PDB file of C-alpha atoms in Angstrom:
ATOM      1  CA  VAL A   1      37.124 188.050 126.019  1.00 69.00           C
ATOM      2  CA  PHE A   2      35.939 187.736 129.609  1.00 71.00           C
ATOM      3  CA  ARG A   3      37.403 191.156 130.487  1.00 76.00           C
ATOM      4  CA  VAL A   4      35.721 192.706 127.490  1.00 76.00           C
ATOM      5  CA  MET A   5      32.307 191.314 128.579  1.00 76.00           C
ATOM      6  CA  VAL A   6      32.809 192.696 132.093  1.00 74.00           C
ATOM      7  CA  TYR A   7      33.978 195.996 130.726  1.00 73.00           C
ATOM      8  CA  VAL A   8      30.979 196.382 128.403  1.00 72.00           C
ATOM      9  CA  VAL A   9      28.274 194.997 130.635  1.00 70.00           C
ATOM     10  CA  ALA A  10      29.143 196.224 134.115  1.00 69.00           C
ATOM     11  CA  ALA A  11      32.200 198.514 134.375  1.00 69.00           C
ATOM     12  CA  GLU A  12      31.066 201.023 131.875  1.00 68.00           C
ATOM     13  CA  ARG A  13      27.822 201.576 133.745  1.00 70.00           C
ATOM     14  CA  VAL A  14      29.566 202.028 137.058  1.00 69.00           C
ATOM     15  CA  TRP A  15      31.851 204.785 135.700  1.00 71.00           C
ATOM     16  CA  GLY A  16      29.152 206.184 133.338  1.00 65.00           C
ATOM     17  CA  ASP A  17      29.388 209.863 134.155  1.00 64.00           C
ATOM     18  CA  ASP A  18      31.731 209.914 137.095  1.00 70.00           C
ATOM     19  CA  GLN A  19      32.161 213.649 137.245  1.00 73.00           C
ATOM     20  CA  LYS A  20      28.518 214.222 138.201  1.00 75.00           C
ATOM     21  CA  ASP A  21      28.950 211.957 141.251  1.00 76.00           C
ATOM     22  CA  PHE A  22      31.973 213.900 142.411  1.00 82.00           C
ATOM     23  CA  ASP A  23      30.575 216.279 145.010  1.00 85.00           C
ATOM     24  CA  CYS A  24      32.522 218.984 146.771  1.00 86.00           C
ATOM     25  CA  ASN A  25      31.300 221.101 149.782  1.00 86.00           C
ATOM     26  CA  THR A  26      31.761 224.414 147.965  1.00 83.00           C
ATOM     27  CA  LYS A  27      29.941 226.446 145.342  1.00 83.00           C
ATOM     28  CA  GLN A  28      33.051 228.082 143.992  1.00 83.00           C
ATOM     29  CA  PRO A  29      32.786 227.924 140.163  1.00 85.00           C
ATOM     30  CA  GLY A  30      35.374 225.608 138.650  1.00 86.00           C
ATOM     31  CA  CYS A  31      36.562 224.148 141.968  1.00 87.00           C
ATOM     32  CA  ALA A  32      34.925 220.748 141.549  1.00 87.00           C
ATOM     33  CA  ASN A  33      36.205 220.446 137.991  1.00 87.00           C
ATOM     34  CA  VAL A  34      39.734 221.287 138.921  1.00 89.00           C
ATOM     35  CA  CYS A  35      39.739 218.884 141.899  1.00 89.00           C
ATOM     36  CA  TYR A  36      38.269 216.095 139.765  1.00 87.00           C
ATOM     37  CA  ASP A  37      40.882 216.606 137.105  1.00 86.00           C
ATOM     38  CA  TYR A  38      43.638 216.503 139.772  1.00 87.00           C
ATOM     39  CA  PHE A  39      42.542 213.277 141.409  1.00 85.00           C
ATOM     40  CA  PHE A  40      41.292 211.613 138.203  1.00 84.00           C
ATOM     41  CA  PRO A  41      43.657 212.640 135.378  1.00 85.00           C
ATOM     42  CA  ILE A  42      42.307 209.767 133.300  1.00 83.00           C
ATOM     43  CA  SER A  43      39.229 207.712 133.999  1.00 81.00           C
ATOM     44  CA  HIS A  44      39.527 204.037 134.909  1.00 82.00           C
ATOM     45  CA  ILE A  45      37.111 203.101 132.137  1.00 82.00           C
ATOM     46  CA  ARG A  46      39.045 204.937 129.486  1.00 84.00           C
ATOM     47  CA  LEU A  47      42.399 203.539 130.632  1.00 87.00           C
ATOM     48  CA  TRP A  48      40.982 200.021 130.470  1.00 86.00           C
ATOM     49  CA  ALA A  49      39.528 200.695 127.024  1.00 86.00           C
ATOM     50  CA  LEU A  50      43.091 201.700 125.828  1.00 89.00           C
ATOM     51  CA  GLN A  51      44.513 198.585 127.508  1.00 89.00           C
ATOM     52  CA  LEU A  52      42.157 196.277 125.752  1.00 88.00           C
ATOM     53  CA  ILE A  53      42.844 197.881 122.413  1.00 89.00           C
ATOM     54  CA  PHE A  54      46.590 197.692 122.810  1.00 92.00           C
ATOM     55  CA  VAL A  55      46.416 194.048 124.080  1.00 90.00           C
ATOM     56  CA  THR A  56      44.388 193.075 121.026  1.00 88.00           C
ATOM     57  CA  CYS A  57      46.927 194.462 118.529  1.00 89.00           C
ATOM     58  CA  PRO A  58      49.523 191.676 118.888  1.00 90.00           C
ATOM     59  CA  SER A  59      46.804 189.045 118.349  1.00 88.00           C
ATOM     60  CA  LEU A  60      45.876 190.785 115.083  1.00 90.00           C
ATOM     61  CA  MET A  61      49.524 190.414 114.008  1.00 90.00           C
ATOM     62  CA  VAL A  62      49.214 186.648 114.469  1.00 90.00           C
ATOM     63  CA  VAL A  63      45.957 186.566 112.536  1.00 90.00           C
ATOM     64  CA  MET A  64      47.484 188.594 109.634  1.00 91.00           C
ATOM     65  CA  HIS A  65      50.417 186.187 109.483  1.00 88.00           C
ATOM     66  CA  VAL A  66      48.006 183.181 109.282  1.00 88.00           C
ATOM     67  CA  ALA A  67      46.099 185.031 106.479  1.00 89.00           C
ATOM     68  CA  TYR A  68      49.343 185.560 104.677  1.00 87.00           C
ATOM     69  CA  ARG A  69      50.060 181.848 104.886  1.00 85.00           C
ATOM     70  CA  ASP A  70      46.590 181.000 103.573  1.00 85.00           C
ATOM     71  CA  ASP A  71      47.096 183.307 100.636  1.00 86.00           C
ATOM     72  CA  ARG A  72      50.513 181.679  99.773  1.00 84.00           C
ATOM     73  CA  GLU A  73      48.937 178.257 100.065  1.00 83.00           C
ATOM     74  CA  ARG A  74      46.179 179.229  97.691  1.00 84.00           C
ATOM     75  CA  LYS A  75      48.585 180.641  95.095  1.00 86.00           C
ATOM     76  CA  TYR A  76      50.798 177.601  95.400  1.00 83.00           C
ATOM     77  CA  GLN A  77      47.833 175.261  94.812  1.00 81.00           C
ATOM     78  CA  LEU A  78      46.722 177.231  91.733  1.00 83.00           C
ATOM     79  CA  LYS A  79      50.223 176.879  90.290  1.00 84.00           C
ATOM     80  CA  HIS A  80      50.965 173.250  91.179  1.00 82.00           C
ATOM     81  CA  GLY A  81      47.507 171.654  91.597  1.00 78.00           C
ATOM     82  CA  GLU A  82      44.998 171.188  94.367  1.00 77.00           C
ATOM     83  CA  ASN A  83      46.869 168.317  95.941  1.00 78.00           C
ATOM     84  CA  ALA A  84      50.045 170.255  96.340  1.00 79.00           C
ATOM     85  CA  LYS A  85      50.725 171.701  99.817  1.00 80.00           C
ATOM     86  CA  LEU A  86      53.123 174.379 100.811  1.00 78.00           C
ATOM     87  CA  TYR A  87      52.320 174.023 104.528  1.00 78.00           C
ATOM     88  CA  GLN A  88      51.012 170.994 106.391  1.00 76.00           C
ATOM     89  CA  ASP A  89      48.780 173.330 108.478  1.00 73.00           C
ATOM     90  CA  THR A  90      48.748 177.072 107.842  1.00 76.00           C
ATOM     91  CA  GLY A  91      47.636 177.642 111.450  1.00 76.00           C
ATOM     92  CA  LYS A  92      50.240 175.468 113.144  1.00 79.00           C
ATOM     93  CA  LYS A  93      52.891 177.352 115.034  1.00 78.00           C
ATOM     94  CA  HIS A  94      55.989 176.344 113.043  1.00 78.00           C
ATOM     95  CA  GLY A  95      58.703 178.430 111.399  1.00 79.00           C
ATOM     96  CA  GLY A  96      57.932 182.181 111.139  1.00 83.00           C
ATOM     97  CA  LEU A  97      54.490 181.855 112.675  1.00 86.00           C
ATOM     98  CA  TRP A  98      56.098 180.451 115.833  1.00 88.00           C
ATOM     99  CA  TRP A  99      58.292 183.546 116.162  1.00 90.00           C
ATOM    100  CA  THR A 100      55.338 185.863 115.415  1.00 90.00           C
ATOM    101  CA  TYR A 101      53.263 184.218 118.140  1.00 92.00           C
ATOM    102  CA  LEU A 102      56.119 184.341 120.606  1.00 92.00           C
ATOM    103  CA  ILE A 103      56.784 188.013 119.908  1.00 93.00           C
ATOM    104  CA  SER A 104      53.003 188.722 120.321  1.00 93.00           C
ATOM    105  CA  LEU A 105      53.110 187.133 123.791  1.00 94.00           C
ATOM    106  CA  PHE A 106      56.039 189.303 124.761  1.00 95.00           C
ATOM    107  CA  PHE A 107      54.187 192.423 123.551  1.00 94.00           C
ATOM    108  CA  LYS A 108      51.004 191.412 125.400  1.00 93.00           C
ATOM    109  CA  THR A 109      52.911 190.858 128.582  1.00 94.00           C
ATOM    110  CA  GLY A 110      54.712 194.162 128.320  1.00 94.00           C
ATOM    111  CA  ILE A 111      51.439 196.045 127.646  1.00 93.00           C
ATOM    112  CA  GLU A 112      49.672 194.434 130.606  1.00 92.00           C
ATOM    113  CA  ILE A 113      52.594 195.290 132.899  1.00 94.00           C
ATOM    114  CA  ALA A 114      52.823 198.851 131.601  1.00 94.00           C
ATOM    115  CA  PHE A 115      49.102 199.589 132.147  1.00 91.00           C
ATOM    116  CA  LEU A 116      49.166 198.014 135.613  1.00 91.00           C
ATOM    117  CA  TYR A 117      52.077 200.192 136.552  1.00 91.00           C
ATOM    118  CA  LEU A 118      50.304 203.286 135.139  1.00 90.00           C
ATOM    119  CA  LEU A 119      47.172 202.550 137.066  1.00 88.00           C
ATOM    120  CA  HIS A 120      49.232 202.039 140.229  1.00 88.00           C
ATOM    121  CA  LEU A 121      51.109 205.239 139.695  1.00 87.00           C
ATOM    122  CA  ILE A 122      48.053 207.393 139.042  1.00 84.00           C
ATOM    123  CA  TYR A 123      45.663 206.032 141.690  1.00 81.00           C
ATOM    124  CA  ASP A 124      48.092 205.198 144.544  1.00 76.00           C
ATOM    125  CA  SER A 125      48.063 201.326 144.637  1.00 75.00           C
ATOM    126  CA  PHE A 126      44.575 201.033 143.106  1.00 79.00           C
ATOM    127  CA  TYR A 127      42.962 202.537 146.182  1.00 80.00           C
ATOM    128  CA  LEU A 128      39.826 204.712 145.942  1.00 82.00           C
ATOM    129  CA  PRO A 129      39.099 206.707 149.090  1.00 84.00           C
ATOM    130  CA  ARG A 130      35.628 207.906 150.014  1.00 85.00           C
ATOM    131  CA  LEU A 131      36.858 211.402 150.815  1.00 87.00           C
ATOM    132  CA  VAL A 132      39.590 213.492 149.135  1.00 87.00           C
ATOM    133  CA  LYS A 133      40.771 216.900 150.293  1.00 88.00           C
ATOM    134  CA  CYS A 134      41.537 219.450 147.593  1.00 87.00           C
ATOM    135  CA  GLN A 135      43.305 222.779 147.870  1.00 86.00           C
ATOM    136  CA  ILE A 136      43.899 223.979 144.320  1.00 85.00           C
ATOM    137  CA  ASP A 137      43.014 227.287 142.750  1.00 83.00           C
ATOM    138  CA  PRO A 138      40.288 228.519 142.336  1.00 84.00           C
ATOM    139  CA  CYS A 139      39.161 226.659 145.486  1.00 84.00           C
ATOM    140  CA  PRO A 140      39.061 229.192 148.390  1.00 84.00           C
ATOM    141  CA  ASN A 141      40.344 226.831 151.073  1.00 87.00           C
ATOM    142  CA  VAL A 142      40.721 223.061 151.790  1.00 88.00           C
ATOM    143  CA  VAL A 143      37.657 221.484 150.150  1.00 88.00           C
ATOM    144  CA  ASP A 144      36.225 218.085 150.972  1.00 89.00           C
ATOM    145  CA  CYS A 145      35.140 216.169 147.881  1.00 88.00           C
ATOM    146  CA  TYR A 146      33.295 212.823 147.908  1.00 88.00           C
ATOM    147  CA  ILE A 147      33.628 210.105 145.258  1.00 86.00           C
ATOM    148  CA  GLY A 148      30.386 208.497 144.109  1.00 81.00           C
ATOM    149  CA  ARG A 149      30.045 204.757 144.833  1.00 82.00           C
ATOM    150  CA  PRO A 150      33.650 204.242 145.952  1.00 83.00           C
ATOM    151  CA  THR A 151      33.206 200.630 147.193  1.00 84.00           C
ATOM    152  CA  GLU A 152      31.703 199.361 143.932  1.00 83.00           C
ATOM    153  CA  LYS A 153      34.392 201.088 141.940  1.00 83.00           C
ATOM    154  CA  LYS A 154      37.095 199.669 144.243  1.00 85.00           C
ATOM    155  CA  ILE A 155      35.720 196.084 143.675  1.00 84.00           C
ATOM    156  CA  PHE A 156      35.740 196.505 139.869  1.00 83.00           C
ATOM    157  CA  THR A 157      39.225 197.984 140.021  1.00 85.00           C
ATOM    158  CA  TYR A 158      40.542 195.061 141.990  1.00 87.00           C
ATOM    159  CA  PHE A 159      38.827 192.692 139.616  1.00 86.00           C
ATOM    160  CA  MET A 160      40.385 194.254 136.528  1.00 86.00           C
ATOM    161  CA  VAL A 161      43.771 194.394 138.196  1.00 89.00           C
ATOM    162  CA  GLY A 162      43.445 190.704 139.117  1.00 89.00           C
ATOM    163  CA  ALA A 163      42.429 189.732 135.586  1.00 88.00           C
ATOM    164  CA  SER A 164      45.457 191.610 134.165  1.00 90.00           C
ATOM    165  CA  ALA A 165      47.812 189.892 136.609  1.00 92.00           C
ATOM    166  CA  PHE A 166      46.274 186.480 135.733  1.00 92.00           C
ATOM    167  CA  CYS A 167      46.760 187.166 132.025  1.00 91.00           C
ATOM    168  CA  ILE A 168      50.440 188.139 132.705  1.00 94.00           C
ATOM    169  CA  VAL A 169      51.000 184.776 134.490  1.00 95.00           C
ATOM    170  CA  LEU A 170      49.308 182.848 131.697  1.00 93.00           C
ATOM    171  CA  ASN A 171      51.451 184.695 129.054  1.00 93.00           C
ATOM    172  CA  ILE A 172      54.692 183.971 130.946  1.00 95.00           C
ATOM    173  CA  CYS A 173      53.768 180.285 131.369  1.00 95.00           C
ATOM    174  CA  GLU A 174      52.960 180.045 127.656  1.00 93.00           C
ATOM    175  CA  ILE A 175      56.261 181.732 126.715  1.00 94.00           C
ATOM    176  CA  ILE A 176      58.175 179.220 128.918  1.00 95.00           C
ATOM    177  CA  TYR A 177      56.280 176.326 127.499  1.00 93.00           C
ATOM    178  CA  LEU A 178      56.897 177.377 123.896  1.00 91.00           C
ATOM    179  CA  ILE A 179      60.631 177.935 124.416  1.00 92.00           C
ATOM    180  CA  PHE A 180      61.166 174.667 126.315  1.00 92.00           C
ATOM    181  CA  LYS A 181      59.169 172.688 123.804  1.00 89.00           C
ATOM    182  CA  ARG A 182      61.309 174.135 121.010  1.00 86.00           C
ATOM    183  CA  VAL A 183      64.518 173.397 122.883  1.00 89.00           C
ATOM    184  CA  PHE A 184      63.558 169.823 123.729  1.00 88.00           C
ATOM    185  CA  GLY A 185      62.391 169.170 120.162  1.00 81.00           C
ATOM    186  CA  PHE A 186      65.702 170.440 118.830  1.00 81.00           C
ATOM    187  CA  ALA A 187      67.672 168.308 121.260  1.00 84.00           C
ATOM    188  CA  HIS A 188      65.625 165.258 120.389  1.00 81.00           C
ATOM    189  CA  ARG A 189      66.274 165.782 116.633  1.00 78.00           C
ATOM    190  CA  MET A 190      70.016 166.134 117.312  1.00 80.00           C
ATOM    191  CA  ARG A 191      70.055 162.890 119.280  1.00 82.00           C
ATOM    192  CA  GLY A 192      68.279 161.121 116.489  1.00 78.00           C
ATOM    193  CA  ARG A 193      70.901 162.354 113.975  1.00 76.00           C
ATOM    194  CA  ASN A 194      73.729 161.210 116.179  1.00 78.00           C
ATOM    195  CA  ARG A 195      72.289 157.699 116.495  1.00 76.00           C
ATOM    196  CA  ARG A 196      71.736 157.367 112.778  1.00 73.00           C
ATOM    197  CA  SER A 197      75.155 158.614 111.684  1.00 63.00           C
ATOM    198  CA  PRO A 198      78.032 156.069 112.446  1.00 56.00           C
ATOM    199  CA  ASP A 199      81.075 157.223 114.288  1.00 52.00           C
ATOM    200  CA  PRO A 200      84.138 156.778 112.074  1.00 51.00           C
ATOM    201  CA  HIS A 201      86.533 156.685 115.130  1.00 53.00           C
ATOM    202  CA  ASN A 202      84.596 153.876 116.824  1.00 51.00           C
ATOM    203  CA  HIS A 203      84.300 151.982 113.568  1.00 48.00           C
ATOM    204  CA  GLY A 204      88.086 152.175 113.097  1.00 49.00           C
ATOM    205  CA  ASP A 205      88.741 150.936 116.636  1.00 50.00           C
ATOM    206  CA  GLU A 206      86.408 148.002 116.095  1.00 49.00           C
ATOM    207  CA  LYS A 207      88.430 147.024 112.982  1.00 48.00           C
ATOM    208  CA  ASP A 208      91.688 147.282 114.829  1.00 50.00           C
ATOM    209  CA  HIS A 209      90.335 145.133 117.616  1.00 49.00           C
ATOM    210  CA  GLU A 210      89.172 142.527 115.080  1.00 49.00           C
ATOM    211  CA  CYS A 211      92.609 142.528 113.433  1.00 46.00           C
ATOM    212  CA  GLU A 212      94.338 142.036 116.854  1.00 50.00           C
ATOM    213  CA  CYS A 213      92.100 139.135 117.655  1.00 45.00           C
ATOM    214  CA  ASN A 214      92.781 137.520 114.324  1.00 49.00           C
ATOM    215  CA  LEU A 215      96.542 137.927 114.798  1.00 43.00           C
ATOM    216  CA  LYS A 216      96.332 136.316 118.222  1.00 46.00           C
ATOM    217  CA  MET A 217      94.344 133.413 116.909  1.00 45.00           C
ATOM    218  CA  THR A 218      96.826 132.848 114.062  1.00 45.00           C
ATOM    219  CA  ARG A 219      99.741 132.967 116.369  1.00 45.00           C
ATOM    220  CA  THR A 220      98.190 130.478 118.729  1.00 46.00           C
ATOM    221  CA  ASP A 221      97.226 128.219 115.849  1.00 48.00           C
ATOM    222  CA  PHE A 222     100.834 128.390 114.440  1.00 42.00           C
ATOM    223  CA  LYS A 223     102.680 127.392 117.567  1.00 46.00           C
ATOM    224  CA  PRO A 224     101.226 123.778 117.905  1.00 48.00           C
ATOM    225  CA  ARG A 225     101.765 123.183 114.238  1.00 49.00           C
ATOM    226  CA  VAL A 226     105.439 124.087 114.474  1.00 44.00           C
ATOM    227  CA  ASN A 227     105.876 121.801 117.459  1.00 48.00           C
ATOM    228  CA  GLU A 228     104.204 118.908 115.665  1.00 49.00           C
ATOM    229  CA  GLU A 229     106.491 119.346 112.630  1.00 46.00           C
ATOM    230  CA  LEU A 230     109.585 119.338 114.881  1.00 40.00           C
ATOM    231  CA  ARG A 231     108.457 116.195 116.608  1.00 50.00           C
ATOM    232  CA  ALA A 232     107.818 114.466 113.330  1.00 47.00           C
ATOM    233  CA  SER A 233     111.242 115.331 111.888  1.00 46.00           C
ATOM    234  CA  ALA A 234     113.205 114.351 115.036  1.00 44.00           C
ATOM    235  CA  PRO A 235     114.746 110.818 115.107  1.00 48.00           C
ATOM    236  CA  ASN A 236     113.214 108.279 117.398  1.00 47.00           C
ATOM    237  CA  LEU A 237     116.110 107.708 119.859  1.00 40.00           C
ATOM    238  CA  SER A 238     114.321 105.032 121.785  1.00 43.00           C
ATOM    239  CA  SER A 239     113.772 102.884 118.739  1.00 41.00           C
ATOM    240  CA  ALA A 240     117.344 103.350 117.621  1.00 37.00           C
ATOM    241  CA  ALA A 241     118.605 102.194 121.023  1.00 34.00           C
TER     242      ALA A 241
END
């Protein structure tokens, strides 16, 4: 939104009619037009307009998915009653909407990188010189051409490039956050399931341990009883003597 405001309010006025401010030191008909077309195959302002349009398209995909959910929710309530809910929150990023939002972030990042590379490729590292030398037919010789307001255009170019780079960083951070949050949530649910479900192997081992303990106790209890019975049944030799 901030880039759109800058584009509409300031940048469009700076590049209003750029060809009129492109002056060449020759009166040869068509020479200035040919040189301008060579050094500026596409205007900055039109390239940024295309960029903003393409960047907005993935967001529209997410909005359309939310609208589809709202329509399904409305039909479900008409069929099962007003208190019935198909989604807890139609705008919450769960299920298919999570994938739609993640794919839209990938598309946005790819579009931003593609337009930055295109701008870098066309305008030689985003640099706007004050003077360009042109030697293209129908120019009679090497012609010096001057760009109108090069410093102001350079500042706006760097600003738009920096805004695009900042948006790329934000998109990448959000992608990493969404993926890690999904992975940690899945791992947490798996741990909860493992804690709730008893392990049959451990349960069997515990039973075996209890059985062994009981056997040991019965054996130790049995030994003194046997000894007592033997002593009771044996004759008292001392009394007999």
